[in-house]
mmCIF file with all atom_site columns, C-alpha atoms in Angstrom:
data_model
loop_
_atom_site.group_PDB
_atom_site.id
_atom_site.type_symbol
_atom_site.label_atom_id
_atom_site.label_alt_id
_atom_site.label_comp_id
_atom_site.label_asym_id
_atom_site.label_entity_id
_atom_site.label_seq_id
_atom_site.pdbx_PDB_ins_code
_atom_site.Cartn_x
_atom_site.Cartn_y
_atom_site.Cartn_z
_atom_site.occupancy
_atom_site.B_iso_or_equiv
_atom_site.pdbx_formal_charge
_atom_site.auth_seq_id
_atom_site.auth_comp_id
_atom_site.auth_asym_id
_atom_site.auth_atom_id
_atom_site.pdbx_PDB_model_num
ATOM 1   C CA . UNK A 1 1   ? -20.064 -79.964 -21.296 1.00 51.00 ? 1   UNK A CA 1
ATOM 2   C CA . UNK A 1 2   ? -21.966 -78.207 -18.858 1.00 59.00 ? 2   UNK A CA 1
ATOM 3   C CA . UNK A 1 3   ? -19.355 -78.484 -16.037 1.00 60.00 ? 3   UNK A CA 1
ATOM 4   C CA . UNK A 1 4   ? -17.520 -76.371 -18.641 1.00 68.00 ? 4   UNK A CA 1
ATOM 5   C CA . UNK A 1 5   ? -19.957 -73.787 -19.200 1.00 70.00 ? 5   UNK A CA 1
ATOM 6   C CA . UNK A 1 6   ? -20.456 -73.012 -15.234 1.00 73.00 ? 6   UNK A CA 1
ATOM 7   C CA . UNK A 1 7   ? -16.476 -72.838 -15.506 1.00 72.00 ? 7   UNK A CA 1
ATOM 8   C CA . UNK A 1 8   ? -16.807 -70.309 -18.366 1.00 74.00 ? 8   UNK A CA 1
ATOM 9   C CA . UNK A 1 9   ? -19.446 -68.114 -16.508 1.00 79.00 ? 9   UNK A CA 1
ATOM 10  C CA . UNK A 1 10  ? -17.821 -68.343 -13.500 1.00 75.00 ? 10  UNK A CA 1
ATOM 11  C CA . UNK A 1 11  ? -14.858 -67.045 -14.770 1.00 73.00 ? 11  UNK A CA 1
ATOM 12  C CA . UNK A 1 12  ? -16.479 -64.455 -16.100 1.00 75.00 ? 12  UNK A CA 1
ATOM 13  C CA . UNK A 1 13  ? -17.814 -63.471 -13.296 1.00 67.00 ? 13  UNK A CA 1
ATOM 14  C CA . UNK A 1 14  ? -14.794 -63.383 -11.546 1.00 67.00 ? 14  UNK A CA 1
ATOM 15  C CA . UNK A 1 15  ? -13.432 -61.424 -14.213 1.00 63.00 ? 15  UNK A CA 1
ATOM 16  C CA . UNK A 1 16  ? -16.866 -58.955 -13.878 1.00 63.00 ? 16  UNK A CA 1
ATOM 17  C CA . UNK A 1 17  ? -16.293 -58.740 -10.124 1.00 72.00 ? 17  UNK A CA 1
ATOM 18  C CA . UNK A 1 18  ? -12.454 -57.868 -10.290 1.00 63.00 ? 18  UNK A CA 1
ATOM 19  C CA . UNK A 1 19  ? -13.359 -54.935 -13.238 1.00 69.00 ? 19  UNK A CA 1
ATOM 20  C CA . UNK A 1 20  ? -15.849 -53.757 -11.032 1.00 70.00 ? 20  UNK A CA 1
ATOM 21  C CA . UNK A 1 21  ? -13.440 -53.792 -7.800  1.00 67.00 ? 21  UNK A CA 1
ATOM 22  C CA . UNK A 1 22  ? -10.887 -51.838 -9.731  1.00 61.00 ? 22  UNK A CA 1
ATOM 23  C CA . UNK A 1 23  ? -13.536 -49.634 -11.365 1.00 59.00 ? 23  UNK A CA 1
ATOM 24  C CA . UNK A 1 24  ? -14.742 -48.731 -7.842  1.00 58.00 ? 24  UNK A CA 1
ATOM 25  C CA . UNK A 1 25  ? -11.060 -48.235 -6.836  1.00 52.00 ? 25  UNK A CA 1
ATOM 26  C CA . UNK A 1 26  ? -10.427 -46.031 -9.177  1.00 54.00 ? 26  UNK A CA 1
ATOM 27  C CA . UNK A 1 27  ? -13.188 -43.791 -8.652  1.00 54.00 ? 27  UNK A CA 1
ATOM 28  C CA . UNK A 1 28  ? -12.514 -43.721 -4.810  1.00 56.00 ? 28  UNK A CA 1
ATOM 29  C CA . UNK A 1 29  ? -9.572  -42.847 -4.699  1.00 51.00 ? 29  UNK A CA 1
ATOM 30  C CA . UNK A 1 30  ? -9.830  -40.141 -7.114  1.00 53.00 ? 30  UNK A CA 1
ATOM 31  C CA . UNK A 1 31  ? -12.444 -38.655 -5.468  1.00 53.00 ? 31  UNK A CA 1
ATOM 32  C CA . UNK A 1 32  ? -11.036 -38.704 -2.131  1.00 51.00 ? 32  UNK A CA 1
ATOM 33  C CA . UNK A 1 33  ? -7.095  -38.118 -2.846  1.00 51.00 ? 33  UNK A CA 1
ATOM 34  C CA . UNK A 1 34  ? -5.613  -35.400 -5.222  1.00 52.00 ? 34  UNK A CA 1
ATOM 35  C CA . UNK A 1 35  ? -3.585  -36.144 -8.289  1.00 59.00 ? 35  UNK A CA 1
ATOM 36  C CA . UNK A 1 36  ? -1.704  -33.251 -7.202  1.00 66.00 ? 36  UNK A CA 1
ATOM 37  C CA . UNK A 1 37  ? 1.738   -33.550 -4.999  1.00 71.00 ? 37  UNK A CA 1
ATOM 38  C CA . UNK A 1 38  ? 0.689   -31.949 -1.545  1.00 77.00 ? 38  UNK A CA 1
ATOM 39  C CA . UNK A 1 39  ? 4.242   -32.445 0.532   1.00 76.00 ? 39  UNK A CA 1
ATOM 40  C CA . UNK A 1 40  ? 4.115   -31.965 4.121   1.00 74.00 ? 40  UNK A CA 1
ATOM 41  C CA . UNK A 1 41  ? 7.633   -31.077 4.671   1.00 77.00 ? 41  UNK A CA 1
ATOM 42  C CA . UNK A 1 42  ? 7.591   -27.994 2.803   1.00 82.00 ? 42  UNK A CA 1
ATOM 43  C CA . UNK A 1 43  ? 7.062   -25.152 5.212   1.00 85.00 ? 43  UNK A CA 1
ATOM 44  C CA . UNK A 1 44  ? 5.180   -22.861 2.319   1.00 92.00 ? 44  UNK A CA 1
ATOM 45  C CA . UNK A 1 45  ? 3.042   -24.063 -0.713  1.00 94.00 ? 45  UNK A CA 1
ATOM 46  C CA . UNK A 1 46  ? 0.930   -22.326 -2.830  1.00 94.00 ? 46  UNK A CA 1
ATOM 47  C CA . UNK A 1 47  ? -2.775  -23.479 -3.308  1.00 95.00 ? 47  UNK A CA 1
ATOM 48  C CA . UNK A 1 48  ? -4.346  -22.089 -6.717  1.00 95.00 ? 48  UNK A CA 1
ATOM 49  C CA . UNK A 1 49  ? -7.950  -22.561 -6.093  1.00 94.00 ? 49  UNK A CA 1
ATOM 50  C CA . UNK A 1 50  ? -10.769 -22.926 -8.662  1.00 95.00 ? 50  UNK A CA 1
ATOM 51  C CA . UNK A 1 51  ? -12.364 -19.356 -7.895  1.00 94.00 ? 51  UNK A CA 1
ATOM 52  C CA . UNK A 1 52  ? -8.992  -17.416 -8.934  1.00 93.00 ? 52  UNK A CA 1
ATOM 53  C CA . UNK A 1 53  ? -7.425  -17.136 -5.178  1.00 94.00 ? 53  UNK A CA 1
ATOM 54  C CA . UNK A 1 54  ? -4.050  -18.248 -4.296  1.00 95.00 ? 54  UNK A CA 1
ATOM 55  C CA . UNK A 1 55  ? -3.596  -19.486 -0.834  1.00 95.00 ? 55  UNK A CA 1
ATOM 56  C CA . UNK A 1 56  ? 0.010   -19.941 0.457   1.00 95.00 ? 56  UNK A CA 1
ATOM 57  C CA . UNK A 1 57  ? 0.367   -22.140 4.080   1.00 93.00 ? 57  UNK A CA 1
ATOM 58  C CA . UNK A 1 58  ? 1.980   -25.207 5.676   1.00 92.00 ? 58  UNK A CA 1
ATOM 59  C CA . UNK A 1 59  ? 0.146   -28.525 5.199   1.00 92.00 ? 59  UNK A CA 1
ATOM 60  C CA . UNK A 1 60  ? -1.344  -29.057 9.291   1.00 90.00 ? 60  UNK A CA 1
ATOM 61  C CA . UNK A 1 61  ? -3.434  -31.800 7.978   1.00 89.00 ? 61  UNK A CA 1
ATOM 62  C CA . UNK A 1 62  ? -4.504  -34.304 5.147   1.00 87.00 ? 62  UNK A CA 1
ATOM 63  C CA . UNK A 1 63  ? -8.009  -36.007 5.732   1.00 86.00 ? 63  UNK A CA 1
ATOM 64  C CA . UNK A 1 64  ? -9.968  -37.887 2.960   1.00 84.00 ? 64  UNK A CA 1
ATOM 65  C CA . UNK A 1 65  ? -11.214 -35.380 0.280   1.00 88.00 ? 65  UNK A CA 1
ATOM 66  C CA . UNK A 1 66  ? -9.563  -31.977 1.911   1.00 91.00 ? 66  UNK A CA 1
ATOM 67  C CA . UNK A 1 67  ? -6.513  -30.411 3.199   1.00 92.00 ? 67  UNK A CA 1
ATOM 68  C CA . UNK A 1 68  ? -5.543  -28.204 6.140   1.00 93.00 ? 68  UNK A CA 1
ATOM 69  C CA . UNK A 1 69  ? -3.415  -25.197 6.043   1.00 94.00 ? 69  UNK A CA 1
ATOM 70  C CA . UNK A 1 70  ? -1.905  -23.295 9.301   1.00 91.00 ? 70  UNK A CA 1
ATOM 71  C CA . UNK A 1 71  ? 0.161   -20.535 8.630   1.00 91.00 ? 71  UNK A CA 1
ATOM 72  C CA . UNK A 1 72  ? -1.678  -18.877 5.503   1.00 94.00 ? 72  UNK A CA 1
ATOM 73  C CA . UNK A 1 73  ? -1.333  -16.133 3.313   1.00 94.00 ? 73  UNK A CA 1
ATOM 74  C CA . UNK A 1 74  ? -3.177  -14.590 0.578   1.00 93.00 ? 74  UNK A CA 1
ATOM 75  C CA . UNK A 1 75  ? -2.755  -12.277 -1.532  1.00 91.00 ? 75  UNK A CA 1
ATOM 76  C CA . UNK A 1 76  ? -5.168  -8.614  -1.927  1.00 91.00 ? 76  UNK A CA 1
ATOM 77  C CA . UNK A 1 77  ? -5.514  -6.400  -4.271  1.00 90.00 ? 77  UNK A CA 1
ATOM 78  C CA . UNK A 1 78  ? -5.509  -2.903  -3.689  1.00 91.00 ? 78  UNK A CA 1
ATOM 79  C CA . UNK A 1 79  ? -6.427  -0.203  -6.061  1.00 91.00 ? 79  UNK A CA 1
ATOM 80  C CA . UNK A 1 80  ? -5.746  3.562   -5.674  1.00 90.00 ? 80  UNK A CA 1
ATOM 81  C CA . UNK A 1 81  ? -8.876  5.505   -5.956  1.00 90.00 ? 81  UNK A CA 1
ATOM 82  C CA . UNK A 1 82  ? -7.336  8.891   -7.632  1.00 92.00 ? 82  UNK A CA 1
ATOM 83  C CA . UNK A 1 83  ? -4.881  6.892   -9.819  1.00 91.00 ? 83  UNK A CA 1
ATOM 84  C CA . UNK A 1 84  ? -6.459  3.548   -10.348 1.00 91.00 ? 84  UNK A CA 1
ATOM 85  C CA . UNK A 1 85  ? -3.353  1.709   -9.920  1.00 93.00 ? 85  UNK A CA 1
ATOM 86  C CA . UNK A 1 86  ? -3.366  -1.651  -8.142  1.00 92.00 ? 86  UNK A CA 1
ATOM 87  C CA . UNK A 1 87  ? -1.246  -3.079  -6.053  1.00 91.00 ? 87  UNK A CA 1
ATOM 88  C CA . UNK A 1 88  ? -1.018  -6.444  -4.299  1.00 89.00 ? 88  UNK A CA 1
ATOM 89  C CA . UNK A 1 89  ? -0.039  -6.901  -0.907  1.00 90.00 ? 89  UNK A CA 1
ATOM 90  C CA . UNK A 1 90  ? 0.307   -10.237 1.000   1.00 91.00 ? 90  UNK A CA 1
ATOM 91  C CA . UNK A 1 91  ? -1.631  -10.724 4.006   1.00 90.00 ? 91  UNK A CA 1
ATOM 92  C CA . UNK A 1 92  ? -2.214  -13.087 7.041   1.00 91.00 ? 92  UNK A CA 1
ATOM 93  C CA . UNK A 1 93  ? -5.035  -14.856 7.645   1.00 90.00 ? 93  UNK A CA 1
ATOM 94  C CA . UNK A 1 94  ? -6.062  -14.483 11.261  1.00 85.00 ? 94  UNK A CA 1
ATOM 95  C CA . UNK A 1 95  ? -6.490  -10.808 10.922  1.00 80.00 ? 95  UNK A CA 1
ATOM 96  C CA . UNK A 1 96  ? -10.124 -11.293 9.946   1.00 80.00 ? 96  UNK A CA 1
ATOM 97  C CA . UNK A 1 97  ? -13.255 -10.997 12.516  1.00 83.00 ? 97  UNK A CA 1
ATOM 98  C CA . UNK A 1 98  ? -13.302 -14.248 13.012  1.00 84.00 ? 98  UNK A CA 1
ATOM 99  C CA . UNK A 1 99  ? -9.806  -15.063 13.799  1.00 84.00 ? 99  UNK A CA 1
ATOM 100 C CA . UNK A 1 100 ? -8.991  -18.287 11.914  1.00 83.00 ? 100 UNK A CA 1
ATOM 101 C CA . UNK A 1 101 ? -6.458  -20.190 13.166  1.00 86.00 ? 101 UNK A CA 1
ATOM 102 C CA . UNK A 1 102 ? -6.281  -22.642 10.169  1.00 89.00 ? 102 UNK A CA 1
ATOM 103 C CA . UNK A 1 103 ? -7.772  -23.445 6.677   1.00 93.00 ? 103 UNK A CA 1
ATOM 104 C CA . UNK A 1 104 ? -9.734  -26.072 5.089   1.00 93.00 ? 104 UNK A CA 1
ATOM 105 C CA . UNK A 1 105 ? -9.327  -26.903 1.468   1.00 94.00 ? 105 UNK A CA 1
ATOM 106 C CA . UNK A 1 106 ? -11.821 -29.627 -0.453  1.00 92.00 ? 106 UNK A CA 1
ATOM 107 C CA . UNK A 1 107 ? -9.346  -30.756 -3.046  1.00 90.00 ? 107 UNK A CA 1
ATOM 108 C CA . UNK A 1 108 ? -12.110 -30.314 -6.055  1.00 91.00 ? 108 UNK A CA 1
ATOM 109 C CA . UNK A 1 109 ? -11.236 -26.654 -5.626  1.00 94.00 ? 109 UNK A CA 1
ATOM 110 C CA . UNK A 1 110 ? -7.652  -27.305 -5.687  1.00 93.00 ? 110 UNK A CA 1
ATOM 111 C CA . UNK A 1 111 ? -6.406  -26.099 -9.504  1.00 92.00 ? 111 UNK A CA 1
ATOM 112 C CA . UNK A 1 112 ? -2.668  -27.202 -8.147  1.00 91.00 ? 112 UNK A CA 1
ATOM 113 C CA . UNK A 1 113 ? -0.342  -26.431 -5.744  1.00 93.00 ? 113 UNK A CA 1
ATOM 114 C CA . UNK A 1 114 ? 3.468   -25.493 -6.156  1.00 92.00 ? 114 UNK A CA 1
ATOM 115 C CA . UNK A 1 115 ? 6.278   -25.219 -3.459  1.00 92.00 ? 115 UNK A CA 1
ATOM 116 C CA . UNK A 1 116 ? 6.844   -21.763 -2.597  1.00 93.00 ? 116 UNK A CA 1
ATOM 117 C CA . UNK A 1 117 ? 11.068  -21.433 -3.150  1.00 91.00 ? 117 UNK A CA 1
ATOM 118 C CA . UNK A 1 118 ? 13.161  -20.135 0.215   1.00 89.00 ? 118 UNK A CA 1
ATOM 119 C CA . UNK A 1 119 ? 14.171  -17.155 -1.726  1.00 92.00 ? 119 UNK A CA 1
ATOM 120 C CA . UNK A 1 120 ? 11.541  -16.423 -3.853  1.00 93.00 ? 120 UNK A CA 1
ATOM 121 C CA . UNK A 1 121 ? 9.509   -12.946 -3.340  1.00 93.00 ? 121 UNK A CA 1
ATOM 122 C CA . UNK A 1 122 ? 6.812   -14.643 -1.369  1.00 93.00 ? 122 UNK A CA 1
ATOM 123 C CA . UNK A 1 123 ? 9.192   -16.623 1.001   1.00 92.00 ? 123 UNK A CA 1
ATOM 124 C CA . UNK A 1 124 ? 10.772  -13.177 1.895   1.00 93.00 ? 124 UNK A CA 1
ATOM 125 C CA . UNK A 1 125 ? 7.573   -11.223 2.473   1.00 92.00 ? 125 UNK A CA 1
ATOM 126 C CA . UNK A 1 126 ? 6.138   -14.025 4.388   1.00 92.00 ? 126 UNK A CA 1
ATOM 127 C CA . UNK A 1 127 ? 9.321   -13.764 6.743   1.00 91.00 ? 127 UNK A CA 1
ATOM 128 C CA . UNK A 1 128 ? 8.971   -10.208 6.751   1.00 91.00 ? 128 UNK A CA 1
ATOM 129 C CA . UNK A 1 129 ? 5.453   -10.452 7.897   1.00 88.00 ? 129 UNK A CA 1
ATOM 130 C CA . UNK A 1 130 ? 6.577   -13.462 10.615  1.00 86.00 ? 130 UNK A CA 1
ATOM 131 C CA . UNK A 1 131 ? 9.456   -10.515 11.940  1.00 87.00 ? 131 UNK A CA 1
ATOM 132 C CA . UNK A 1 132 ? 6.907   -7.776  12.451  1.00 84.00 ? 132 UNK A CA 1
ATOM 133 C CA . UNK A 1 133 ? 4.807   -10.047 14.308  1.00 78.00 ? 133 UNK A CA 1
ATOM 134 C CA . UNK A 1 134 ? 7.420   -11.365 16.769  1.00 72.00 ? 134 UNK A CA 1
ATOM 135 C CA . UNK A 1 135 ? 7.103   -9.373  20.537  1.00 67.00 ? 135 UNK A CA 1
ATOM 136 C CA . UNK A 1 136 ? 9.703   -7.001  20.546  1.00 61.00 ? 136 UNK A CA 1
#
């Protein structure tokens, strides 16, 4: 009978050990990976982030917890003093003081991020934007 019992608890043990393996699993990975599809092929996604701003790049870099965008665009609002109508324009990032070269998402700020379609609006005025820049 007792050889039994240790055979009981140390199944259940086992059985602790493995919930508690999983459990940890579980919680590690979503922590440190997004349930979101982030595909590194795609030349343009867009990044809706938790404070309202859409970011649109190319995927330089996944690392555990962020990602890295080269190539990005955002988009600013513009409103007309005398009329008070807004307009958005798409920008570059780079342009700034500080000259950023690249972009560094945590993924808890990541709402969710779409692929940007080759002839959707965005895909044009980002290849717009990519022609003006080119040395003439």
């Amino acid at each position: 009978m007792p050889a039994e019992s240790s055979r009981s608890t140390l199944r259940i043990g086992l059985l602790a050990m493995v919930i508690l393996v999983s459990a940890a699993c579980i919680v590690y990975f979503d922590a440190f990976y997004p349930s979101i599809k982030i595909d590194r092929s795609l030349l343009l996604q867009a990044f809706f982030i938790t404070n309202g701003q859409v970011f649109f790049g190319h995927v330089s870099g996944l690392r555990r917890g962020s990602v890295t965008l080269d190539d990005v665009y955002y988009i600013q609002t513009q409103v007309n003093p005398q009329t008070q109508e807004r307009k958005n324009i798409l920008l570059r990032r780079g342009k700034e003081w500080h000259q950023p070269t690249e972009m560094t998402i945590n993924f808890q700020q990541i709402l969710w991020v779409e692929p940007v379609g080759s002839d959707s609006e965005v895909a044009k005025l980002v290849a717009k934007l990519r022609s003006d820049e080119k040395p003439k």
